[in-house]
mmCIF file of C-alpha atoms in Angstrom:
data_model
loop_
_atom_site.group_PDB
_atom_site.id
_atom_site.type_symbol
_atom_site.label_atom_id
_atom_site.label_comp_id
_atom_site.label_asym_id
_atom_site.label_seq_id
_atom_site.Cartn_x
_atom_site.Cartn_y
_atom_site.Cartn_z
ATOM 1 C CA MET A 55 -125.625 36.981 -29.151
ATOM 2 C CA LYS A 56 -123.075 39.519 -28.029
ATOM 3 C CA LEU A 57 -121.599 39.534 -31.537
ATOM 4 C CA GLU A 58 -123.134 40.537 -34.847
ATOM 5 C CA LEU A 59 -122.989 37.528 -37.131
ATOM 6 C CA LYS A 60 -122.483 37.538 -40.853
ATOM 7 C CA ALA A 61 -125.657 36.749 -42.783
ATOM 8 C CA PHE A 62 -124.422 33.305 -43.849
ATOM 9 C CA GLN A 63 -123.511 32.440 -40.232
ATOM 10 C CA GLU A 64 -126.960 33.413 -38.969
ATOM 11 C CA THR A 65 -128.618 31.417 -41.751
ATOM 12 C CA ALA A 66 -126.492 28.351 -41.014
ATOM 13 C CA ALA A 67 -127.209 28.577 -37.271
ATOM 14 C CA ARG A 68 -130.949 28.672 -37.860
ATOM 15 C CA ASP A 69 -130.736 25.821 -40.356
ATOM 16 C CA ILE A 70 -128.898 23.764 -37.737
ATOM 17 C CA ILE A 71 -131.599 24.531 -35.160
ATOM 18 C CA CYS A 72 -134.265 23.334 -37.610
ATOM 19 C CA GLU A 73 -132.342 20.144 -38.382
ATOM 20 C CA LEU A 74 -131.790 19.491 -34.678
ATOM 21 C CA ASP A 75 -135.536 19.768 -34.080
ATOM 22 C CA GLU A 76 -136.267 17.251 -36.830
ATOM 23 C CA ALA A 77 -133.451 15.026 -35.613
ATOM 24 C CA ARG A 78 -134.919 15.000 -32.089
ATOM 25 C CA ALA A 79 -138.204 13.700 -33.475
ATOM 26 C CA SER A 80 -136.290 10.867 -35.151
ATOM 27 C CA VAL A 81 -134.309 10.156 -31.975
ATOM 28 C CA ALA A 82 -137.639 9.719 -30.167
ATOM 29 C CA LYS A 83 -138.340 6.910 -32.649
ATOM 30 C CA GLY A 84 -135.007 5.254 -31.887
ATOM 31 C CA LYS A 85 -133.114 6.495 -34.940
ATOM 32 C CA LEU A 86 -129.530 7.776 -34.723
ATOM 33 C CA GLN A 87 -128.956 11.260 -36.143
ATOM 34 C CA ALA A 88 -126.023 13.451 -37.217
ATOM 35 C CA VAL A 89 -126.288 17.122 -38.177
ATOM 36 C CA VAL A 90 -123.097 18.077 -39.997
ATOM 37 C CA LEU A 91 -121.882 21.657 -40.478
ATOM 38 C CA SER A 92 -119.374 21.865 -43.300
ATOM 39 C CA ALA A 93 -117.670 25.218 -43.901
ATOM 40 C CA PRO A 94 -114.363 26.600 -45.213
ATOM 41 C CA THR A 95 -111.535 27.455 -42.875
ATOM 42 C CA GLY A 96 -111.922 31.003 -41.590
ATOM 43 C CA SER A 97 -115.701 31.110 -41.985
ATOM 44 C CA GLY A 98 -116.426 31.201 -38.248
ATOM 45 C CA LYS A 99 -117.707 27.692 -37.576
ATOM 46 C CA THR A 100 -117.252 28.035 -33.809
ATOM 47 C CA ILE A 101 -119.147 31.338 -33.727
ATOM 48 C CA THR A 102 -121.929 29.760 -35.784
ATOM 49 C CA LEU A 103 -122.234 26.955 -33.235
ATOM 50 C CA ALA A 104 -122.146 29.538 -30.452
ATOM 51 C CA GLN A 105 -125.309 31.000 -31.951
ATOM 52 C CA VAL A 106 -126.842 27.514 -32.081
ATOM 53 C CA ILE A 107 -126.119 27.048 -28.370
ATOM 54 C CA ASP A 108 -127.412 30.531 -27.518
ATOM 55 C CA LEU A 109 -130.651 29.982 -29.439
ATOM 56 C CA THR A 110 -131.060 26.575 -27.832
ATOM 57 C CA PHE A 111 -130.741 27.918 -24.303
ATOM 58 C CA GLY A 112 -132.470 31.269 -24.801
ATOM 59 C CA GLY A 113 -134.646 30.951 -27.900
ATOM 60 C CA GLY A 114 -135.555 33.947 -30.043
ATOM 61 C CA ASP A 115 -137.351 35.034 -33.220
ATOM 62 C CA GLY A 116 -139.763 32.124 -33.392
ATOM 63 C CA ILE A 117 -137.286 29.593 -31.986
ATOM 64 C CA PRO A 118 -138.466 28.096 -28.686
ATOM 65 C CA ALA A 119 -135.831 27.698 -25.985
ATOM 66 C CA ARG A 120 -134.724 24.266 -24.788
ATOM 67 C CA PRO A 121 -132.845 25.267 -21.617
ATOM 68 C CA GLN A 122 -132.595 21.650 -20.400
ATOM 69 C CA THR A 123 -130.327 20.698 -23.298
ATOM 70 C CA THR A 124 -126.861 19.387 -22.467
ATOM 71 C CA PHE A 125 -123.945 19.916 -24.867
ATOM 72 C CA LEU A 126 -120.697 17.925 -24.810
ATOM 73 C CA TRP A 127 -117.958 19.492 -26.988
ATOM 74 C CA LEU A 128 -115.431 16.857 -28.097
ATOM 75 C CA SER A 129 -112.145 17.648 -29.839
ATOM 76 C CA ASP A 130 -108.671 16.158 -29.965
ATOM 77 C CA SER A 131 -106.950 19.113 -28.300
ATOM 78 C CA PRO A 132 -107.224 20.662 -24.826
ATOM 79 C CA GLU A 133 -105.865 23.898 -26.262
ATOM 80 C CA LEU A 134 -108.583 23.939 -28.906
ATOM 81 C CA ASN A 135 -111.217 23.399 -26.230
ATOM 82 C CA VAL A 136 -109.890 26.379 -24.288
ATOM 83 C CA GLN A 137 -110.138 28.556 -27.360
ATOM 84 C CA SER A 138 -113.614 27.317 -28.265
ATOM 85 C CA GLY A 139 -114.801 27.911 -24.704
ATOM 86 C CA ASN A 140 -113.445 31.446 -24.718
ATOM 87 C CA LYS A 141 -115.236 32.161 -27.992
ATOM 88 C CA LEU A 142 -118.516 30.868 -26.606
ATOM 89 C CA LEU A 143 -118.106 32.896 -23.442
ATOM 90 C CA GLY A 144 -117.479 36.053 -25.458
ATOM 91 C CA ALA A 145 -120.397 35.459 -27.814
ATOM 92 C CA CYS A 146 -123.306 33.864 -25.944
ATOM 93 C CA ASP A 147 -125.928 35.780 -23.964
ATOM 94 C CA PHE A 148 -127.470 32.690 -22.368
ATOM 95 C CA LEU A 149 -124.342 30.752 -21.415
ATOM 96 C CA PRO A 150 -122.835 32.010 -18.146
ATOM 97 C CA TYR A 151 -119.314 31.073 -17.169
ATOM 98 C CA TYR A 152 -120.366 28.724 -14.373
ATOM 99 C CA LYS A 153 -122.308 26.585 -16.852
ATOM 100 C CA MET A 154 -119.197 25.872 -18.929
ATOM 101 C CA VAL A 155 -117.177 22.916 -17.646
ATOM 102 C CA ARG A 156 -113.801 21.859 -19.026
ATOM 103 C CA ILE A 157 -113.198 18.244 -18.069
ATOM 104 C CA GLU A 158 -109.450 18.282 -17.593
ATOM 105 C CA SER A 159 -108.541 15.534 -15.138
ATOM 106 C CA ASP A 160 -109.685 12.486 -13.214
ATOM 107 C CA VAL A 161 -111.388 14.653 -10.572
ATOM 108 C CA PHE A 162 -114.523 14.682 -12.733
ATOM 109 C CA ASP A 163 -116.827 12.004 -11.362
ATOM 110 C CA ASP A 164 -120.490 12.862 -11.992
ATOM 111 C CA ASP A 165 -123.400 10.487 -12.372
ATOM 112 C CA TYR A 166 -124.549 12.354 -15.495
ATOM 113 C CA LEU A 167 -123.938 15.626 -17.344
ATOM 114 C CA GLN A 168 -126.131 18.433 -16.048
ATOM 115 C CA PRO A 169 -128.879 19.949 -18.257
ATOM 116 C CA GLY A 170 -128.268 23.545 -19.306
ATOM 117 C CA TYR A 171 -124.489 23.090 -19.308
ATOM 118 C CA VAL A 172 -121.789 22.927 -21.987
ATOM 119 C CA TYR A 173 -118.978 20.468 -21.230
ATOM 120 C CA PHE A 174 -115.626 20.271 -23.027
ATOM 121 C CA ILE A 175 -113.453 17.172 -23.237
ATOM 122 C CA ASN A 176 -110.592 16.039 -25.471
ATOM 123 C CA THR A 177 -109.756 12.575 -26.733
ATOM 124 C CA GLN A 178 -106.412 12.575 -24.920
ATOM 125 C CA LEU A 179 -108.264 12.035 -21.628
ATOM 126 C CA LEU A 180 -110.230 9.049 -22.884
ATOM 127 C CA GLY A 181 -107.593 6.464 -23.761
ATOM 128 C CA LYS A 182 -107.704 2.994 -22.231
ATOM 129 C CA ASP A 183 -104.948 3.903 -19.765
ATOM 130 C CA LYS A 184 -106.624 7.096 -18.501
ATOM 131 C CA LEU A 185 -108.269 7.384 -15.092
ATOM 132 C CA LEU A 186 -111.527 8.719 -16.559
ATOM 133 C CA THR A 187 -112.088 5.416 -18.357
ATOM 134 C CA LYS A 188 -110.820 2.948 -15.735
ATOM 135 C CA GLU A 189 -113.160 0.909 -13.610
ATOM 136 C CA PRO A 190 -114.470 2.783 -10.551
ATOM 137 C CA GLY A 191 -112.675 2.267 -7.268
ATOM 138 C CA ASP A 192 -112.131 4.059 -3.998
ATOM 139 C CA ARG A 193 -111.506 7.395 -5.721
ATOM 140 C CA ARG A 194 -114.180 7.219 -8.405
ATOM 141 C CA LYS A 195 -117.787 6.074 -8.639
ATOM 142 C CA PHE A 196 -118.265 6.290 -12.415
ATOM 143 C CA THR A 197 -116.256 5.911 -15.585
ATOM 144 C CA PHE A 198 -116.798 8.696 -18.084
ATOM 145 C CA TRP A 199 -118.489 6.192 -20.381
ATOM 146 C CA GLN A 200 -121.002 5.442 -17.612
ATOM 147 C CA THR A 201 -121.593 9.168 -17.165
ATOM 148 C CA ILE A 202 -122.408 9.484 -20.873
ATOM 149 C CA ALA A 203 -124.639 6.404 -20.809
ATOM 150 C CA ASN A 204 -126.582 7.824 -17.853
ATOM 151 C CA THR A 205 -126.939 11.189 -19.609
ATOM 152 C CA ILE A 206 -128.352 9.501 -22.703
ATOM 153 C CA ALA A 207 -130.767 7.440 -20.629
ATOM 154 C CA ARG A 208 -132.110 10.537 -18.837
ATOM 155 C CA ALA A 209 -132.764 12.677 -21.928
ATOM 156 C CA PRO A 210 -131.710 11.212 -25.302
ATOM 157 C CA GLN A 211 -133.333 14.061 -27.254
ATOM 158 C CA ASP A 212 -131.713 16.790 -25.192
ATOM 159 C CA PHE A 213 -128.133 15.533 -25.173
ATOM 160 C CA VAL A 214 -126.113 16.928 -28.101
ATOM 161 C CA LEU A 215 -122.576 15.714 -28.759
ATOM 162 C CA ILE A 216 -120.571 18.320 -30.710
ATOM 163 C CA ILE A 217 -117.636 16.732 -32.514
ATOM 164 C CA ASP A 218 -115.111 19.363 -33.518
ATOM 165 C CA GLU A 219 -112.867 17.856 -36.144
ATOM 166 C CA ALA A 220 -112.777 20.925 -38.353
ATOM 167 C CA HIS A 221 -109.218 21.933 -37.535
ATOM 168 C CA ARG A 222 -107.052 18.818 -37.631
ATOM 169 C CA GLY A 223 -109.428 16.273 -39.037
ATOM 170 C CA ALA A 224 -110.323 12.898 -37.579
ATOM 171 C CA THR A 225 -109.170 10.434 -40.165
ATOM 172 C CA ALA A 226 -107.571 7.030 -40.052
ATOM 173 C CA THR A 227 -104.131 8.644 -39.873
ATOM 174 C CA ASP A 228 -104.629 8.928 -36.117
ATOM 175 C CA ARG A 229 -106.272 5.676 -35.140
ATOM 176 C CA ASN A 230 -106.420 6.366 -31.430
ATOM 177 C CA ARG A 231 -108.196 9.698 -31.823
ATOM 178 C CA THR A 232 -110.554 8.334 -34.454
ATOM 179 C CA THR A 233 -111.326 5.222 -32.409
ATOM 180 C CA ILE A 234 -112.284 7.317 -29.377
ATOM 181 C CA MET A 235 -114.489 9.636 -31.419
ATOM 182 C CA GLN A 236 -116.138 6.686 -33.130
ATOM 183 C CA LYS A 237 -116.822 5.090 -29.742
ATOM 184 C CA PHE A 238 -119.286 7.908 -29.098
ATOM 185 C CA ILE A 239 -120.827 7.336 -32.534
ATOM 186 C CA VAL A 240 -121.166 3.548 -32.607
ATOM 187 C CA GLY A 241 -121.105 2.832 -28.875
ATOM 188 C CA SER A 242 -119.029 0.320 -26.940
ATOM 189 C CA GLU A 243 -120.623 -2.733 -25.393
ATOM 190 C CA THR A 244 -117.497 -3.401 -23.357
ATOM 191 C CA ASP A 245 -117.714 0.009 -21.722
ATOM 192 C CA GLY A 246 -121.476 -0.016 -21.340
ATOM 193 C CA LEU A 247 -121.767 2.922 -23.743
ATOM 194 C CA PRO A 248 -124.636 3.113 -26.248
ATOM 195 C CA PRO A 249 -124.254 5.256 -29.381
ATOM 196 C CA VAL A 250 -124.930 8.914 -28.706
ATOM 197 C CA PRO A 251 -128.267 9.430 -30.523
ATOM 198 C CA LEU A 252 -127.797 13.091 -31.497
ATOM 199 C CA VAL A 253 -124.461 14.241 -32.931
ATOM 200 C CA LEU A 254 -123.627 17.712 -34.220
ATOM 201 C CA GLY A 255 -120.465 17.635 -36.303
ATOM 202 C CA MET A 256 -118.268 20.529 -37.359
ATOM 203 C CA SER A 257 -115.923 19.875 -40.261
ATOM 204 C CA ALA A 258 -114.023 21.612 -43.029
ATOM 205 C CA THR A 259 -115.333 19.065 -45.545
ATOM 206 C CA PRO A 260 -118.366 16.748 -45.420
ATOM 207 C CA GLN A 261 -116.245 13.828 -46.656
ATOM 208 C CA ARG A 262 -114.053 13.942 -43.564
ATOM 209 C CA PHE A 263 -116.993 13.681 -41.224
ATOM 210 C CA THR A 264 -118.638 10.974 -43.316
ATOM 211 C CA THR A 265 -115.419 8.978 -42.960
ATOM 212 C CA LEU A 266 -115.555 9.483 -39.209
ATOM 213 C CA LEU A 267 -119.153 8.229 -39.037
ATOM 214 C CA GLY A 268 -118.115 5.060 -40.862
ATOM 215 C CA ASN A 269 -120.541 2.416 -42.092
ATOM 216 C CA THR A 270 -123.382 3.208 -39.726
ATOM 217 C CA ASN A 271 -127.084 3.666 -40.315
ATOM 218 C CA ARG A 272 -127.025 7.098 -38.709
ATOM 219 C CA THR A 273 -129.025 9.654 -40.698
ATOM 220 C CA GLN A 274 -126.863 12.562 -41.863
ATOM 221 C CA ARG A 275 -128.310 16.053 -42.107
ATOM 222 C CA PRO A 276 -125.795 18.287 -43.921
ATOM 223 C CA ILE A 277 -125.584 22.055 -43.494
ATOM 224 C CA ASN A 278 -123.128 23.674 -45.915
ATOM 225 C CA ILE A 279 -121.504 27.086 -45.849
ATOM 226 C CA TYR A 280 -120.091 27.767 -49.308
ATOM 227 C CA PRO A 281 -116.856 29.654 -50.065
ATOM 228 C CA ASP A 282 -118.694 32.155 -52.294
ATOM 229 C CA ASP A 283 -120.904 33.205 -49.366
ATOM 230 C CA VAL A 284 -117.895 33.636 -47.095
ATOM 231 C CA ARG A 285 -116.015 35.532 -49.787
ATOM 232 C CA ALA A 286 -118.952 37.858 -50.370
ATOM 233 C CA SER A 287 -118.963 38.704 -46.654
ATOM 234 C CA GLY A 288 -115.327 39.794 -46.775
ATOM 235 C CA LEU A 289 -113.979 37.015 -44.519
ATOM 236 C CA LEU A 290 -112.247 35.296 -47.444
ATOM 237 C CA LYS A 291 -110.286 37.260 -50.004
ATOM 238 C CA ASP A 292 -110.430 36.851 -53.766
ATOM 239 C CA TRP A 293 -106.683 37.105 -54.172
ATOM 240 C CA ILE A 294 -103.557 36.274 -52.247
ATOM 241 C CA VAL A 295 -100.575 37.945 -53.887
ATOM 242 C CA VAL A 296 -97.273 36.093 -53.578
ATOM 243 C CA ARG A 297 -94.189 37.825 -54.946
ATOM 244 C CA HIS A 298 -91.153 35.809 -55.908
ATOM 245 C CA PRO A 299 -87.979 37.830 -56.567
ATOM 246 C CA LYS A 300 -86.314 37.273 -59.927
ATOM 247 C CA THR A 301 -82.905 37.923 -58.445
ATOM 248 C CA ALA A 302 -81.222 36.162 -55.547
ATOM 249 C CA VAL A 303 -81.734 37.619 -52.087
ATOM 250 C CA ALA A 304 -79.341 37.599 -49.174
ATOM 251 C CA GLY A 305 -81.341 35.042 -47.217
ATOM 252 C CA ASP A 306 -84.200 34.504 -44.836
ATOM 253 C CA LEU A 307 -83.227 37.441 -42.626
ATOM 254 C CA THR A 308 -83.536 39.795 -45.587
ATOM 255 C CA LEU A 309 -87.072 38.542 -46.150
ATOM 256 C CA LEU A 310 -87.749 38.869 -42.437
ATOM 257 C CA GLU A 311 -86.661 42.489 -42.437
ATOM 258 C CA SER A 312 -88.909 43.169 -45.416
ATOM 259 C CA ALA A 313 -91.799 41.509 -43.568
ATOM 260 C CA ALA A 314 -91.070 43.539 -40.440
ATOM 261 C CA LYS A 315 -91.107 46.711 -42.508
ATOM 262 C CA SER A 316 -94.496 45.815 -43.999
ATOM 263 C CA TRP A 317 -95.838 44.887 -40.562
ATOM 264 C CA LYS A 318 -94.742 48.243 -39.162
ATOM 265 C CA HIS A 319 -96.492 49.997 -42.063
ATOM 266 C CA PHE A 320 -99.698 47.982 -41.570
ATOM 267 C CA THR A 321 -99.657 48.785 -37.853
ATOM 268 C CA LYS A 322 -99.442 52.497 -38.593
ATOM 269 C CA ILE A 323 -102.220 52.632 -41.178
ATOM 270 C CA TRP A 324 -104.560 50.475 -39.077
ATOM 271 C CA GLU A 325 -104.061 52.784 -36.101
ATOM 272 C CA GLU A 326 -104.731 55.851 -38.261
ATOM 273 C CA TYR A 327 -107.854 54.267 -39.726
ATOM 274 C CA CYS A 328 -109.283 53.220 -36.345
ATOM 275 C CA LEU A 329 -108.694 56.661 -34.842
ATOM 276 C CA GLN A 330 -110.245 58.343 -37.876
ATOM 277 C CA GLU A 331 -113.327 56.081 -37.751
ATOM 278 C CA LYS A 332 -113.503 56.372 -33.942
ATOM 279 C CA GLU A 333 -113.332 52.608 -33.568
ATOM 280 C CA LYS A 334 -113.522 51.436 -29.970
ATOM 281 C CA ASP A 335 -110.805 48.814 -30.416
ATOM 282 C CA ILE A 336 -107.705 49.590 -32.450
ATOM 283 C CA VAL A 337 -106.591 46.802 -34.782
ATOM 284 C CA ARG A 338 -103.063 45.723 -33.862
ATOM 285 C CA PRO A 339 -101.435 43.476 -36.497
ATOM 286 C CA ILE A 340 -99.089 40.769 -35.203
ATOM 287 C CA LEU A 341 -95.906 39.667 -36.945
ATOM 288 C CA VAL A 342 -95.912 35.843 -36.970
ATOM 289 C CA VAL A 343 -92.461 34.363 -37.624
ATOM 290 C CA GLN A 344 -91.836 30.702 -38.411
ATOM 291 C CA ILE A 345 -88.449 29.444 -37.281
ATOM 292 C CA GLU A 346 -86.674 26.177 -38.054
ATOM 293 C CA ASP A 347 -86.737 23.062 -35.912
ATOM 294 C CA GLY A 348 -83.982 22.675 -33.380
ATOM 295 C CA SER A 349 -81.351 20.070 -32.639
ATOM 296 C CA SER A 350 -79.886 18.427 -29.556
ATOM 297 C CA HIS A 351 -77.733 21.536 -29.077
ATOM 298 C CA SER A 352 -80.180 24.369 -29.694
ATOM 299 C CA ILE A 353 -83.871 25.280 -29.641
ATOM 300 C CA SER A 354 -83.847 26.205 -33.331
ATOM 301 C CA ARG A 355 -81.434 26.220 -36.255
ATOM 302 C CA THR A 356 -82.649 29.746 -36.958
ATOM 303 C CA PRO A 357 -80.348 32.324 -35.306
ATOM 304 C CA LEU A 358 -82.820 33.786 -32.826
ATOM 305 C CA ASP A 359 -80.450 36.560 -31.753
ATOM 306 C CA ASP A 360 -80.382 37.782 -35.356
ATOM 307 C CA VAL A 361 -84.165 37.421 -35.675
ATOM 308 C CA VAL A 362 -84.728 39.708 -32.696
ATOM 309 C CA CYS A 363 -82.110 42.175 -33.936
ATOM 310 C CA VAL A 364 -83.628 42.361 -37.431
ATOM 311 C CA ILE A 365 -87.171 42.887 -36.143
ATOM 312 C CA GLU A 366 -86.086 45.535 -33.637
ATOM 313 C CA ARG A 367 -84.395 47.492 -36.394
ATOM 314 C CA ARG A 368 -87.916 48.199 -37.630
ATOM 315 C CA SER A 369 -89.974 48.050 -34.454
ATOM 316 C CA GLY A 370 -87.662 49.511 -31.841
ATOM 317 C CA PRO A 371 -86.910 47.598 -28.596
ATOM 318 C CA LEU A 372 -89.430 44.875 -27.807
ATOM 319 C CA GLY A 373 -90.658 44.468 -24.244
ATOM 320 C CA ILE A 374 -91.122 41.177 -22.389
ATOM 321 C CA ASN A 375 -94.820 41.061 -23.275
ATOM 322 C CA GLU A 376 -94.367 42.161 -26.885
ATOM 323 C CA ILE A 377 -92.389 39.223 -28.296
ATOM 324 C CA VAL A 378 -93.587 35.717 -27.395
ATOM 325 C CA HIS A 379 -93.253 32.171 -28.652
ATOM 326 C CA CYS A 380 -95.561 29.174 -29.072
ATOM 327 C CA LEU A 381 -92.861 26.494 -29.087
ATOM 328 C CA GLN A 382 -93.999 23.193 -27.652
ATOM 329 C CA ASP A 383 -92.470 22.079 -24.337
ATOM 330 C CA GLN A 384 -90.451 25.259 -23.921
ATOM 331 C CA ALA A 385 -90.530 27.782 -21.105
ATOM 332 C CA ASP A 386 -89.449 31.386 -21.522
ATOM 333 C CA ILE A 387 -86.299 31.743 -23.610
ATOM 334 C CA GLU A 388 -83.712 34.484 -24.059
ATOM 335 C CA ALA A 389 -82.528 35.783 -27.430
ATOM 336 C CA GLY A 390 -81.046 39.030 -28.626
ATOM 337 C CA GLY A 391 -80.918 40.336 -25.082
ATOM 338 C CA ARG A 392 -84.697 39.907 -24.762
ATOM 339 C CA ILE A 393 -86.838 37.512 -22.725
ATOM 340 C CA ILE A 394 -89.233 35.747 -25.090
ATOM 341 C CA ARG A 395 -92.024 34.364 -22.944
ATOM 342 C CA LYS A 396 -94.136 31.287 -23.672
ATOM 343 C CA LEU A 397 -97.740 32.037 -24.616
ATOM 344 C CA GLU A 398 -100.408 29.533 -25.587
ATOM 345 C CA ALA A 399 -101.826 30.271 -29.021
ATOM 346 C CA SER A 400 -105.360 30.506 -27.671
ATOM 347 C CA ARG A 401 -104.299 33.478 -25.522
ATOM 348 C CA ILE A 402 -102.752 35.541 -28.320
ATOM 349 C CA GLN A 403 -106.049 37.200 -29.200
ATOM 350 C CA GLU A 404 -106.627 38.412 -25.636
ATOM 351 C CA SER A 405 -103.032 39.554 -25.056
ATOM 352 C CA GLN A 406 -103.141 43.148 -26.233
ATOM 353 C CA ASP A 407 -99.390 43.765 -25.804
ATOM 354 C CA VAL A 408 -98.226 41.010 -28.160
ATOM 355 C CA LYS A 409 -96.524 42.262 -31.316
ATOM 356 C CA VAL A 410 -94.348 39.333 -32.473
ATOM 357 C CA VAL A 411 -95.033 35.577 -32.256
ATOM 358 C CA LEU A 412 -92.405 32.918 -32.963
ATOM 359 C CA PHE A 413 -93.443 29.352 -33.810
ATOM 360 C CA LYS A 414 -92.038 26.242 -35.500
ATOM 361 C CA THR A 415 -94.065 23.705 -37.483
ATOM 362 C CA ALA A 416 -97.486 25.123 -36.688
ATOM 363 C CA LEU A 417 -99.348 27.317 -34.287
ATOM 364 C CA SER A 418 -101.773 25.503 -32.016
ATOM 365 C CA THR A 419 -104.756 24.350 -33.983
ATOM 366 C CA GLY A 420 -107.644 26.742 -34.252
ATOM 367 C CA TRP A 421 -106.005 30.126 -33.783
ATOM 368 C CA ASP A 422 -107.151 32.189 -36.758
#
């Protein structure tokens, strides 16, 4: 691994490897298996699975390598897949870029998934009306379901389906997403798809994944990361202090200015600390600002001109790469005499210039 894991992450990764080995033995006997990682939000579930993939491909410390293993990473969000792929690329020693494949359109038409590769796909591409699932014709030789069936037939013990439902959840509230995920779990005779024998689930709670598995006879092998272990590592804090003023304040912009002041202070002390400790990378806090929904006449009911003005009173003028937004279905916008460019949430971490992020209901799932 290119990263140094927390002790609980390393332990969980090795426990998963052990459970996968035992699960493979059961798969050889025709039994369906599910290894389920359950961990609190912010505990680094993706990084833990990155270590599992790295150990699988490269081995290490008594763990034999299985370089012919194929991983398929399934989530409900293309944006989440991009972020997960970037994390794996930045963490794994034995996973080169060319062996990571994001299945993004109908151009994918392989007989089976290649051994030694990690594939990413989202449920939005697998609906009944999507080209990946339609019967083959002049443009395609295989449906995606046939590709999966062929992969299972070639090496049932070395095909691992990773179901990432840790961020949004895969419950009955979204029947389409759940139905597609469950198709991998229980199979689909209509589509010629058998159940995937070996599933590795990633969830915030074991109950959510158990619900996803449904009433099947699939053996569940739970791996739990507990909040106390995460808290002891420093990733989760003991206290979150929320101050509520006893007297009335002028409004949201007053609170925004107070937040901008605190952000400016945090930026300064982090820079001083990193320089003092000779840290290679300076920590750069980002001010994340939630604005109101819009209407037919405007992008947001929040006065964006005033938002920019208030922040700049504390930060100084913001450049085109320093203030961005993650508003859905919006291109670059202009407010307060500044261009606020669109930036996908998964790219915030890598964009060193970003200082301020505007969003509405939620940032894209998975950005920590």
